mmCIF file of C-alpha atoms and ligand atoms in Angstrom:
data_model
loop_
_atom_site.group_PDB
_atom_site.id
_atom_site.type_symbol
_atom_site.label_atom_id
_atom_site.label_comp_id
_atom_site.label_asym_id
_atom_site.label_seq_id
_atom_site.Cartn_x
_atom_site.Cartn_y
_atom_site.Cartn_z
ATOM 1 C CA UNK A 68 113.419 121.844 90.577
ATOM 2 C CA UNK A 69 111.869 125.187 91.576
ATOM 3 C CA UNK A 70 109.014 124.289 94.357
ATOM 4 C CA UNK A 71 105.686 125.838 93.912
ATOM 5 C CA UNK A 72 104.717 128.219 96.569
ATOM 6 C CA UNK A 73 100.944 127.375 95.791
ATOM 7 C CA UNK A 74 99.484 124.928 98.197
ATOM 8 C CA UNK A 75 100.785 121.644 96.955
ATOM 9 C CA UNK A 76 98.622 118.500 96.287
ATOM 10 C CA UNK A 77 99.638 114.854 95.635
ATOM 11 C CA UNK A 78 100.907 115.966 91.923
ATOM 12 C CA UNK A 79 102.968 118.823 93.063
ATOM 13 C CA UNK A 80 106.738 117.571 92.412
ATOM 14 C CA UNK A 81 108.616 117.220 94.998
ATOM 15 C CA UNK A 82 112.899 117.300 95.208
ATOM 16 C CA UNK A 83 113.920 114.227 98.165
ATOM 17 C CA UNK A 84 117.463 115.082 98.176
ATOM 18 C CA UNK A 85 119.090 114.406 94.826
ATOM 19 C CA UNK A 86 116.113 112.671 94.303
ATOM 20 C CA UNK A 87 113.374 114.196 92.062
ATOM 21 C CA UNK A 88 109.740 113.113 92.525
ATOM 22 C CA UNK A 89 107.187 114.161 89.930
ATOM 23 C CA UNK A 90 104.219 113.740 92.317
ATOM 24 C CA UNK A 91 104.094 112.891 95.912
ATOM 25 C CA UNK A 92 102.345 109.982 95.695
ATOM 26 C CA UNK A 93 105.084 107.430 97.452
ATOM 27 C CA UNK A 94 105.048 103.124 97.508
ATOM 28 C CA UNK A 95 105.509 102.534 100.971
ATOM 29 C CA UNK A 96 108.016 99.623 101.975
ATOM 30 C CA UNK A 97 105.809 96.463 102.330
ATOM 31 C CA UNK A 98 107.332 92.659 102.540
ATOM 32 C CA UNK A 99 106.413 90.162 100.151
ATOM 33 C CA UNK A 100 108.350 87.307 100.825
ATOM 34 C CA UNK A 101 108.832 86.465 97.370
ATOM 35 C CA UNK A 102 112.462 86.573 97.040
ATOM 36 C CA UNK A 103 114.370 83.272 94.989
ATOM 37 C CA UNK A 104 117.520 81.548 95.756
ATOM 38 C CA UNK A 105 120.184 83.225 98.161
ATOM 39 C CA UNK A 106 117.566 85.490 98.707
ATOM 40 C CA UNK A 107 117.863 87.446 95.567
ATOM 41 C CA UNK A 108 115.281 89.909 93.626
ATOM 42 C CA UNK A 109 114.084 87.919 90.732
ATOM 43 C CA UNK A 110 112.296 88.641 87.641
ATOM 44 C CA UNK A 111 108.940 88.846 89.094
ATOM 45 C CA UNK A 112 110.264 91.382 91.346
ATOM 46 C CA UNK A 113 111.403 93.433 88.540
ATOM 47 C CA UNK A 114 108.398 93.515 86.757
ATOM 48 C CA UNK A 115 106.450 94.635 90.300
ATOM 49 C CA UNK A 116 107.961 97.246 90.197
ATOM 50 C CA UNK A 117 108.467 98.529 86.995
ATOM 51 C CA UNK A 118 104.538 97.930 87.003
ATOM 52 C CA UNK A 119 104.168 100.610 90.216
ATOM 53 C CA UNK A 120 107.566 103.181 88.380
ATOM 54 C CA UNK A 121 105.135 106.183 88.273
ATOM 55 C CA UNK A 122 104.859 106.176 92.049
ATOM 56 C CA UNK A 123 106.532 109.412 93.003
ATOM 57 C CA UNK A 124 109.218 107.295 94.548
ATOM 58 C CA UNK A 125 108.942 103.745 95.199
ATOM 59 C CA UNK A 126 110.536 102.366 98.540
ATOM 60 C CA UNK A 127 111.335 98.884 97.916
ATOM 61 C CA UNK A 128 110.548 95.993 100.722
ATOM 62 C CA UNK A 129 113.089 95.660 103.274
ATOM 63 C CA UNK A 130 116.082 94.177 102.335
ATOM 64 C CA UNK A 131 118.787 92.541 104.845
ATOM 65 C CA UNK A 132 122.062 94.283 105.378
ATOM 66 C CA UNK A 133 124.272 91.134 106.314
ATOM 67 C CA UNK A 134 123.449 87.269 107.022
ATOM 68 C CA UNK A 135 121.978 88.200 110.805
ATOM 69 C CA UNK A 136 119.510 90.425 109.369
ATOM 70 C CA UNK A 137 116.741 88.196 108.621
ATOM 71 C CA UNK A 138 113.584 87.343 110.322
ATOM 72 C CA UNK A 139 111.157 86.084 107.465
ATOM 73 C CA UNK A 140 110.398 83.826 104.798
ATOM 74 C CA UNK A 141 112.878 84.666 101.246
ATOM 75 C CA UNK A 142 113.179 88.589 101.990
ATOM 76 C CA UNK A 143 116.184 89.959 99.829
ATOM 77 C CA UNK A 144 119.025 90.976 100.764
ATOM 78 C CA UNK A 145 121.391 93.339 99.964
ATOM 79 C CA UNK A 146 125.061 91.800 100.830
ATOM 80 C CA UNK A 147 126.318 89.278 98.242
ATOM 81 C CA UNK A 148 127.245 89.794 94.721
ATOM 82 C CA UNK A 149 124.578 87.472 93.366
ATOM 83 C CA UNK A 150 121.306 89.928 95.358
ATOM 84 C CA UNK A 151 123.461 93.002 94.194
ATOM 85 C CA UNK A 152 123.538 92.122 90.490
ATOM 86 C CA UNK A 153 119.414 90.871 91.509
ATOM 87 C CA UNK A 154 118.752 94.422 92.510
ATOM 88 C CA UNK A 155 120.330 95.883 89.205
ATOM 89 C CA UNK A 156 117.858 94.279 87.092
ATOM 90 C CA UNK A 157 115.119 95.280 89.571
ATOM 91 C CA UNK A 158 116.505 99.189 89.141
ATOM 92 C CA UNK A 159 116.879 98.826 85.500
ATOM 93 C CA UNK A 160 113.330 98.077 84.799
ATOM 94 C CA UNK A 161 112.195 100.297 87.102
ATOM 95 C CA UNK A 162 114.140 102.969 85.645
ATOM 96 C CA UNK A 163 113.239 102.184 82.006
ATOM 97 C CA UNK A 164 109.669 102.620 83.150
ATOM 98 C CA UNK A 165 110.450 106.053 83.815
ATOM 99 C CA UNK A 166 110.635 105.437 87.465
ATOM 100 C CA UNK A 167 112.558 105.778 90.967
ATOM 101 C CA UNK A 168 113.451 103.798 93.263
ATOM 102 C CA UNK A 169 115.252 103.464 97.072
ATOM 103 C CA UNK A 170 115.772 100.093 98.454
ATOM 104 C CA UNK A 171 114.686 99.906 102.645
ATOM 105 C CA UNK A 172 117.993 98.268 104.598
ATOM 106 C CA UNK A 173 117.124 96.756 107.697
ATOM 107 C CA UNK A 174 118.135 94.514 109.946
ATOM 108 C CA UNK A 175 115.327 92.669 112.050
ATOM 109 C CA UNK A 176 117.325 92.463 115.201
ATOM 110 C CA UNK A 177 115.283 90.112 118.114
ATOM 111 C CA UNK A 178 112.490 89.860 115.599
ATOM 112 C CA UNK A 179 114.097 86.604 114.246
ATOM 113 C CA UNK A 180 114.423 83.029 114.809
ATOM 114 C CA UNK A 181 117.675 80.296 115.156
ATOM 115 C CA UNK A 182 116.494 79.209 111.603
ATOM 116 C CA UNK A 183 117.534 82.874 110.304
ATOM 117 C CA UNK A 184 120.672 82.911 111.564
ATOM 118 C CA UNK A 185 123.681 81.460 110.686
ATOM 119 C CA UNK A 186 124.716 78.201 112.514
ATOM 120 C CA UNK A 187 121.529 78.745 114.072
ATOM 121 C CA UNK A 188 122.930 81.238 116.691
ATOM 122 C CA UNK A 189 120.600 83.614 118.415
ATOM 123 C CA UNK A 190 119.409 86.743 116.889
ATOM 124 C CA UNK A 191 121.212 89.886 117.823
ATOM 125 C CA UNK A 192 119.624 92.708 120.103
ATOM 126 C CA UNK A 193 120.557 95.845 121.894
ATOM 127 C CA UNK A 194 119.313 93.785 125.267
ATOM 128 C CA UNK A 195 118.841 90.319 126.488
ATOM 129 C CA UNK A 196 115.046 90.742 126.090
ATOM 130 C CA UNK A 197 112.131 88.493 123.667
ATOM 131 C CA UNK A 198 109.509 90.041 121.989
ATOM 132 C CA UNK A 199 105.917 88.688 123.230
ATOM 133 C CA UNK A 200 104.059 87.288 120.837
ATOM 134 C CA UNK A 201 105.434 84.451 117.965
ATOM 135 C CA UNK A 202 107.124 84.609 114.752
ATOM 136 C CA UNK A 203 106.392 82.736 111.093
ATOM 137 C CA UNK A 204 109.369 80.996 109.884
ATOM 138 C CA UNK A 205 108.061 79.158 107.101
ATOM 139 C CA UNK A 206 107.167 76.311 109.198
ATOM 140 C CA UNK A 207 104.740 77.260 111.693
ATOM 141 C CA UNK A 208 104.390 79.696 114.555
ATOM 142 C CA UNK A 209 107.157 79.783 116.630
ATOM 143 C CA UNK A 210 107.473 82.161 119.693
ATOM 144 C CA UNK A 211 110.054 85.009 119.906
ATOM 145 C CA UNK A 212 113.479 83.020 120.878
ATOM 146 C CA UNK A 213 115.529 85.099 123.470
ATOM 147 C CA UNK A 214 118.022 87.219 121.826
ATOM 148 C CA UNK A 215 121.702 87.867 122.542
ATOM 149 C CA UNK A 216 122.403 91.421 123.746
ATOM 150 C CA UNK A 217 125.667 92.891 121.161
ATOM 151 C CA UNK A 218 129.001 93.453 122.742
ATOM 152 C CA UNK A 219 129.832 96.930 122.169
ATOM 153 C CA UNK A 220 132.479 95.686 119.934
ATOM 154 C CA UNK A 221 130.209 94.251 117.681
ATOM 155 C CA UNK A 222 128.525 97.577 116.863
ATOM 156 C CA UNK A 223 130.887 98.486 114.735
ATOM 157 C CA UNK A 224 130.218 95.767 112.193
ATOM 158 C CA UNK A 225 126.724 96.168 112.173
ATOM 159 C CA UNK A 226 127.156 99.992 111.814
ATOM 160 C CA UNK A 227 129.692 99.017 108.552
ATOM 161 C CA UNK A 228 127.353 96.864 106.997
ATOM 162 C CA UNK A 229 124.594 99.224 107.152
ATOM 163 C CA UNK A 230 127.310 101.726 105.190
ATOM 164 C CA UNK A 231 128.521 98.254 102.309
ATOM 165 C CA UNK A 232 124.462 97.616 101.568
ATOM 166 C CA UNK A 233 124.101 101.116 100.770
ATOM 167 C CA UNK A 234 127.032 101.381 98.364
ATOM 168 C CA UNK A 235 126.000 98.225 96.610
ATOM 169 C CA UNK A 236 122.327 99.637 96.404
ATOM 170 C CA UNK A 237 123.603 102.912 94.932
ATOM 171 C CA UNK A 238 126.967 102.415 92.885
ATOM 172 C CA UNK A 239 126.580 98.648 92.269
ATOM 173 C CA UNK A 240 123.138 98.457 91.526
ATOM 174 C CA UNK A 241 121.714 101.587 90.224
ATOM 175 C CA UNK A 242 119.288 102.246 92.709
ATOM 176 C CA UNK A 243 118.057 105.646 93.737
ATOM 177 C CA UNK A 244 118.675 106.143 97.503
ATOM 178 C CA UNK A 245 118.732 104.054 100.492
ATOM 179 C CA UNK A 246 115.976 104.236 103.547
ATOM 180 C CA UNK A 247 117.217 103.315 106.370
ATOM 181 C CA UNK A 248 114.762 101.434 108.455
ATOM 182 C CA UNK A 249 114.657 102.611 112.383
ATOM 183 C CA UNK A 250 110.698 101.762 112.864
ATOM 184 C CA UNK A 251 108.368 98.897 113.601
ATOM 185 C CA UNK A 252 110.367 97.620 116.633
ATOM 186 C CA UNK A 253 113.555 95.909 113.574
ATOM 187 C CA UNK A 254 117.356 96.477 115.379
ATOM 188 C CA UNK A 255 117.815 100.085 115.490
ATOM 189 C CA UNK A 256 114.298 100.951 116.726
ATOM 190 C CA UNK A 257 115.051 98.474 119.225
ATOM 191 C CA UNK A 258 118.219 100.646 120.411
ATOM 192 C CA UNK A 259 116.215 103.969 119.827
ATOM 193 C CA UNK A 260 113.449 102.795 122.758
ATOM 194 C CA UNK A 261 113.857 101.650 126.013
ATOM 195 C CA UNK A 262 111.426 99.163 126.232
ATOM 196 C CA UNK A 263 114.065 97.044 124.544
ATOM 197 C CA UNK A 264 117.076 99.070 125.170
ATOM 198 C CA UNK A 265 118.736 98.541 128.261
ATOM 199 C CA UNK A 266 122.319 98.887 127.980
ATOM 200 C CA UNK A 267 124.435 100.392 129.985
ATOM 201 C CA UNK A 268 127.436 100.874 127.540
ATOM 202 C CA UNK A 269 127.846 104.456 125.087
ATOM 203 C CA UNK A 270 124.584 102.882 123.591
ATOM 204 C CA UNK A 271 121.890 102.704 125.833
ATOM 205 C CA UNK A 272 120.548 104.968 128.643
ATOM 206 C CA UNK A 273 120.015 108.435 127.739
ATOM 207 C CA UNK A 274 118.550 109.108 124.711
ATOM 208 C CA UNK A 275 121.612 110.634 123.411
ATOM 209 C CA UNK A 276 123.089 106.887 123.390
ATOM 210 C CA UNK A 277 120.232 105.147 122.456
ATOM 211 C CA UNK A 278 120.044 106.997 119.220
ATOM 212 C CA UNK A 279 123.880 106.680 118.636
ATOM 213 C CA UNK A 280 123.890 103.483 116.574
ATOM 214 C CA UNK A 281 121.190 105.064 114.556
ATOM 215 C CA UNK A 282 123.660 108.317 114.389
ATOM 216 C CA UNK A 283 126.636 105.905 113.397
ATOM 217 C CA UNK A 284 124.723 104.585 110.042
ATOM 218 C CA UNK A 285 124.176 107.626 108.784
ATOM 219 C CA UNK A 286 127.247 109.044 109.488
ATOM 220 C CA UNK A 287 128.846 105.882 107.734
ATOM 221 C CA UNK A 288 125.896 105.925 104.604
ATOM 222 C CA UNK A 289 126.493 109.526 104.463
ATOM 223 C CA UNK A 290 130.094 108.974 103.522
ATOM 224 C CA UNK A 291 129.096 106.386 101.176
ATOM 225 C CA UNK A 292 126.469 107.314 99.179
ATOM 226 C CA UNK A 293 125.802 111.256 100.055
ATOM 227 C CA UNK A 294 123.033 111.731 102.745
ATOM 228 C CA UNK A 295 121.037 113.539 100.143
ATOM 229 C CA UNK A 296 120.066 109.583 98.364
ATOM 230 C CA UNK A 297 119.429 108.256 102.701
ATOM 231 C CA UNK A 298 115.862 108.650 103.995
ATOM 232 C CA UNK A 299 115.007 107.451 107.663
ATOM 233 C CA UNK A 300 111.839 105.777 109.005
ATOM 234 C CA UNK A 301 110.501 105.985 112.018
ATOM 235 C CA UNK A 302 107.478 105.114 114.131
ATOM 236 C CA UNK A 303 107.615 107.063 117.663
ATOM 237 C CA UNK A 304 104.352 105.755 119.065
ATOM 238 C CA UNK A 305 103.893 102.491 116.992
ATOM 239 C CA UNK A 306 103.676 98.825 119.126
ATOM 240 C CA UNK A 307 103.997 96.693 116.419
ATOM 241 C CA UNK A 308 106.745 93.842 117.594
ATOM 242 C CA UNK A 309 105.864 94.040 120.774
ATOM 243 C CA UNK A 310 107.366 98.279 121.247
ATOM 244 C CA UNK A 311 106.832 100.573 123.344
ATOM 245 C CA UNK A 312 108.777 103.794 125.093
ATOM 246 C CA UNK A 313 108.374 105.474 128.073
ATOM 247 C CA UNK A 314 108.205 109.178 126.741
ATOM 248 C CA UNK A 315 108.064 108.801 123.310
ATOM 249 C CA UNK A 316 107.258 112.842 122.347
ATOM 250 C CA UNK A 317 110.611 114.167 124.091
ATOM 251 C CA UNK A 318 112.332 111.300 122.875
ATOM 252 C CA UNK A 319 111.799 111.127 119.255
ATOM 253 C CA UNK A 320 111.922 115.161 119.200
ATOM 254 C CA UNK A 321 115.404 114.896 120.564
ATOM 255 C CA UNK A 322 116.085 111.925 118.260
ATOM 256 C CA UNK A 323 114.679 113.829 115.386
ATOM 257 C CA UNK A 324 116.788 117.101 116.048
ATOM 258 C CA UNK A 325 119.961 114.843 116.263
ATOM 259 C CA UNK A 326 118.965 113.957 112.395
ATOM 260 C CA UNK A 327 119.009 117.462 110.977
ATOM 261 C CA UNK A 328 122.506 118.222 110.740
ATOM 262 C CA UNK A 329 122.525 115.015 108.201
ATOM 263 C CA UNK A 330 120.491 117.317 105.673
ATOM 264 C CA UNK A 331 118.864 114.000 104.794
ATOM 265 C CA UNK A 332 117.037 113.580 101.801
ATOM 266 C CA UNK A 333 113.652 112.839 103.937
ATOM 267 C CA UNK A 334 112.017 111.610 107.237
ATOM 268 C CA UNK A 335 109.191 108.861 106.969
ATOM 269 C CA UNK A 336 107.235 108.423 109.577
ATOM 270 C CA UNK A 337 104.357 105.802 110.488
ATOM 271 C CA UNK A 338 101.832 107.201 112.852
ATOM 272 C CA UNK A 339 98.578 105.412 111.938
ATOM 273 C CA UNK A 340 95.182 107.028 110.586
ATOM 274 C CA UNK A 341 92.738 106.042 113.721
ATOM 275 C CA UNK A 342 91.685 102.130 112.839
ATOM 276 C CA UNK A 343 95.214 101.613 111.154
ATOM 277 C CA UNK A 344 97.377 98.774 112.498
ATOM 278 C CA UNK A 345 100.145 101.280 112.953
ATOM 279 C CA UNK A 346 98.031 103.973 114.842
ATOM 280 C CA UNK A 347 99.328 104.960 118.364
ATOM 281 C CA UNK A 348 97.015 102.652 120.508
ATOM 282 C CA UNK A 349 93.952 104.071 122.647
ATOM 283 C CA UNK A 350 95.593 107.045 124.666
ATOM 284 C CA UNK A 351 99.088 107.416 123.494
ATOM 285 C CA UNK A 352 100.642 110.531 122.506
ATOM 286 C CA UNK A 353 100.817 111.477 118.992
ATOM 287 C CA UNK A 354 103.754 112.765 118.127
ATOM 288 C CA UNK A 355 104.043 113.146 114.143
ATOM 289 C CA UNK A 356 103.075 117.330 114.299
ATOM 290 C CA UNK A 357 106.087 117.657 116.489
ATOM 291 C CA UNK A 358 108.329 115.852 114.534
ATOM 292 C CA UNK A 359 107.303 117.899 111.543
ATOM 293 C CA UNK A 360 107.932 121.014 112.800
ATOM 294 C CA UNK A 361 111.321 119.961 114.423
ATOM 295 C CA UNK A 362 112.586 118.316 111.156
ATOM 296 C CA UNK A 363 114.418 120.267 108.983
ATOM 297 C CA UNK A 364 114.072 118.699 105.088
ATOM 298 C CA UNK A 365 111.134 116.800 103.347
ATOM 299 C CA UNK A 366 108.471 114.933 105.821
ATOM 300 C CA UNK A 367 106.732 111.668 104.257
ATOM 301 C CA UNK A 368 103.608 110.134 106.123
ATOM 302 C CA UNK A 369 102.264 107.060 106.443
ATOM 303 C CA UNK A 370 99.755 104.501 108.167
ATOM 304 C CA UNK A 371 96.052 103.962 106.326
ATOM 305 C CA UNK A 372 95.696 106.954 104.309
ATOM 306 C CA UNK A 373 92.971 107.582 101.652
ATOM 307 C CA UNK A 374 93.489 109.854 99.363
ATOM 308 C CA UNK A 375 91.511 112.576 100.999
ATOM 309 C CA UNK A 376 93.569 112.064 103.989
ATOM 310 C CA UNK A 377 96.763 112.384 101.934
ATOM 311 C CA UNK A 378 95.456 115.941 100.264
ATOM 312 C CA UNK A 379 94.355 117.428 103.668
ATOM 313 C CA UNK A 380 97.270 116.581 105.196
ATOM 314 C CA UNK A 381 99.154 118.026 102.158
ATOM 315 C CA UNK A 382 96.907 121.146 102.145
ATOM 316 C CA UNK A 383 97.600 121.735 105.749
ATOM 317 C CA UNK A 384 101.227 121.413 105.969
ATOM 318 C CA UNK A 385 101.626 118.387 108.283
ATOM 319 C CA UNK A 386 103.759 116.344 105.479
ATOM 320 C CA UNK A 387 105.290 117.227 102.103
ATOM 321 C CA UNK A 388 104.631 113.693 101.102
ATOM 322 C CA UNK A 389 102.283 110.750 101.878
ATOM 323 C CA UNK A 390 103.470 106.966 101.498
ATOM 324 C CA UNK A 391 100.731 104.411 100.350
ATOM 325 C CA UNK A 392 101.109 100.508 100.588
ATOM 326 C CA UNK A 393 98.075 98.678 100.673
ATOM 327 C CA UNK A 394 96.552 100.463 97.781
ATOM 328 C CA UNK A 395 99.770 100.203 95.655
ATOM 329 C CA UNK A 396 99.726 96.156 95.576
ATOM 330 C CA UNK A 397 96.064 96.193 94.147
ATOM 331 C CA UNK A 398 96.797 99.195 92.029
ATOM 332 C CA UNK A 399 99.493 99.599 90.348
ATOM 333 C CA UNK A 400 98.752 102.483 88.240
ATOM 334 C CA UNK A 401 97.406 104.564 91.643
ATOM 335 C CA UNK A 402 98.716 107.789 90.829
ATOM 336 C CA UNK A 403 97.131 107.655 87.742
ATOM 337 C CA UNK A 404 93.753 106.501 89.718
ATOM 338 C CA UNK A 405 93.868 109.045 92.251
ATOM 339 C CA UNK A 406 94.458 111.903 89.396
ATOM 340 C CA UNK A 407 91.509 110.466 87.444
ATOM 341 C CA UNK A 408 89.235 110.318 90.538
ATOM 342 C CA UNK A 409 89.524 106.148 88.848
ATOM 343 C CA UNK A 410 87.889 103.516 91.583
ATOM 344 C CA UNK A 411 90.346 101.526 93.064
ATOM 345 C CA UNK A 412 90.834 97.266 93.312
ATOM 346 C CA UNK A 413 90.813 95.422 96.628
ATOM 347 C CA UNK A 414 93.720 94.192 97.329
ATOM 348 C CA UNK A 415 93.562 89.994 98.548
ATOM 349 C CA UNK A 416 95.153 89.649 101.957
ATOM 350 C CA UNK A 417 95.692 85.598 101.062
ATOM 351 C CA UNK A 418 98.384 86.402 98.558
ATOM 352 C CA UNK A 419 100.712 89.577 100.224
ATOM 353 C CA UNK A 420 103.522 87.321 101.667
ATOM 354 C CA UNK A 421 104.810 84.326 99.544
ATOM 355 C CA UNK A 422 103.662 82.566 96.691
ATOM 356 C CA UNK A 423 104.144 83.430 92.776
ATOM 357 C CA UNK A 424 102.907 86.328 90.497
ATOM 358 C CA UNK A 425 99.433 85.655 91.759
ATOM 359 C CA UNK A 426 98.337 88.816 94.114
ATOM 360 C CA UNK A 427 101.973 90.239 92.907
ATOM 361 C CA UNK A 428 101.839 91.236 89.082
ATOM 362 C CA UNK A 429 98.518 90.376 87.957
ATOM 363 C CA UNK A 430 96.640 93.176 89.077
ATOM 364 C CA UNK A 431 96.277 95.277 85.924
ATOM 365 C CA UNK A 432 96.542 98.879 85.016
ATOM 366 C CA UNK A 433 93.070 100.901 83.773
ATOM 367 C CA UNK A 434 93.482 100.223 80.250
ATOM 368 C CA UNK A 435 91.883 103.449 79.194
ATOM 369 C CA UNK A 436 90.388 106.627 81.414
ATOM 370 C CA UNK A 437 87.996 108.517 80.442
ATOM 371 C CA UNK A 438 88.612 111.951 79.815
HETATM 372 C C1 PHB B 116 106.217 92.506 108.094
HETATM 373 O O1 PHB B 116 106.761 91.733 107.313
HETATM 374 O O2 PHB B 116 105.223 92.191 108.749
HETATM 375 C C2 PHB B 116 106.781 93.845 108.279
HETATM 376 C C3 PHB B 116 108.011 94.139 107.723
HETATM 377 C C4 PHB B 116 108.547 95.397 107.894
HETATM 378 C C5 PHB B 116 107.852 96.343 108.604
HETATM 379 C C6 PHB B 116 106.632 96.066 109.151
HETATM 380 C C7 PHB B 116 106.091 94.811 108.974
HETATM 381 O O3 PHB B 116 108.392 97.543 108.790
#
């Protein structure tokens, strides 16, 4: 698709990769804990997001890699037949709706609980080290368990399942793309920053081997699926999950010029609008400019913004794309709503994670716009 040289706007298309986005308004990744049996998509899901297909691109929730993955309430997965064939039916309707869609892999690392994992073993981290704070598992509050740091041997598998999710995403179930998820303090942001990476094998230490697990997935998607359907997603500066680094600008510039030989299909980064939950916290660096210029293929934002945001941040440079997720559960149609200067719906906070099609697909489209 020839790219306009005129200063682009939310409905300037935009190619990700082998990926082609009529307009550049994106679904960000959000978790709805509304998955069914073995964790699988179900119908509802389906219809979600065939309802939200003329996003530019949607990114799906996050989706577990293998059976240590998990650290919520019925998220999907992405590693047994049964979610595979789950996810087809998801892509299908998206795809009928004229839409396109990338599923987020993650695995949630030390953000878990016993109850996740299988035989009730401890979650899996870079380090021997809890997150503050507590986790829901369904049941209650329950605070951060201490995980158990990986051998180095282990990595491998992890690093393999990473590559199997994204060739059932792509060849088994029609899906667009895979994004790999490396933000929001889930298992490979916890290897990228060394507030939770302290290892002292070919992983941990410098930043070179703290961003080598994250280098070994996309080597391995790469080979599966073609790096040109694999975004990344970062968040530098964010302390959701209880993050932090110590220097996160030279860090995530070095980690960010380790991505570029990849030629990925696009970099997503979270660095929250001032009042966002994601936004750096009172005095931290921001680092998303730098990463920008020092990325070398198609920048997505995200964290809280409004449409104005989105089209001076567009106008200016500092992304190519900007990812919305709030305003994309209560509005289904928001392309359409931003084009038509339309007012948007509230979304209710009481029905995001859980529950049934109420607060999921029964927030309805304009029915007509006037001219
Ligand atoms: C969440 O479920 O709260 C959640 C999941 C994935 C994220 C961030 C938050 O990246």
């Amino acid at each position: 698709m020839p790219q306009s040289t005129d200063t682009p706007d939310l409905f300037t298309p935009l190619r990700l990769g082998a990926i082609e986005l009529p307009n550049r308004v994106i679904m960000a990744p959000m978790t709805r804990s509304r998955a069914g049996a073995g964790n699988c998509p179900t119908e509802l899901t389906a219809d979600y997001y065939a309802q939200r297909a003329s996003a530019g691109l949607i990114i799906t929730e996050a989706t577990q890699v293998c059976d240590t993955a998990q650290g919520y309430p019925n998220t999907p997965g992405i590693h047994t037949d049964a979610q595979t064939h789950a996810w087809r039916a998801v892509a299908e309707a998206v795809h009928t709706a004229g839409g396109r869609i990338v599923t987020q892999l993650w695995h949630v690392g030390r953000i878990s609980h016993p109850l996740f994992q299988p035989n009730g073993a401890a979650p899996l981290a870079p380090s021997a080290i809890a997150a503050k704070g507590q986790l829901y598992t369904g049941a209650g509050m329950e605070p951060f368990p201490m995980p158990r740091a990986l051998e180095t041997d282990e990595i491998p598998a992890l690093v393999r399942h990473f590559a199997d999710a994204a060739k059932r995403a792509v060849f088994d179930a029609g899906l667009d793309g895979v994004e790999i998820h490396a933000a929001n303090g889930y298992l490979i942001d916890q290897f990228l920053r060394d507030r939770t990476n302290i290892r002292s094998d070919r992983y941990g230490g410098s930043v070179e081997n703290r961003c080598r697990f994250l280098l070994e997935i996309l080597e391995a998607t790469a080979h599966a699926v073609g790096a040109d359907r694999i975004g990344v997603r970062l968040s530098p500066t964010g302390v959701f999950n209880d993050m932090g680094d110590s220097d996160p600008l030279p860090h995530f510039l070095s980690i960010t010029q380790a991505l570029n030989p990849f030629s990925l299909a696009y970099l997503h980064v979270i660095e929250g609008r001032p009042g966002h939950h994601m936004a750096p916290p009172e005095g931290a660096p921001h680092v998303a400019a730098a990463l920008r210029a020092a990325f070398k293929g198609p920048f997505i934002l995200n964290g809280g913004y409004s449409r104005t945001d989105a089209d001076a941040t567009l106008a200016k440079g500092e992304a190519d794309a900007v990812s919305f997720g709030e305003p994309f559960i209560s509005n289904p149609d928001l392309p359409l709503r931003f084009r038509t200067d339309a007012p948007l719906a509230e979304a209710d906070r009481n029905s995001y994670y859980g529950g049934t099609a109420k607060g999921y697909t029964d927030y309805p489209a304009l029915e007509s716009v006037a001219a």
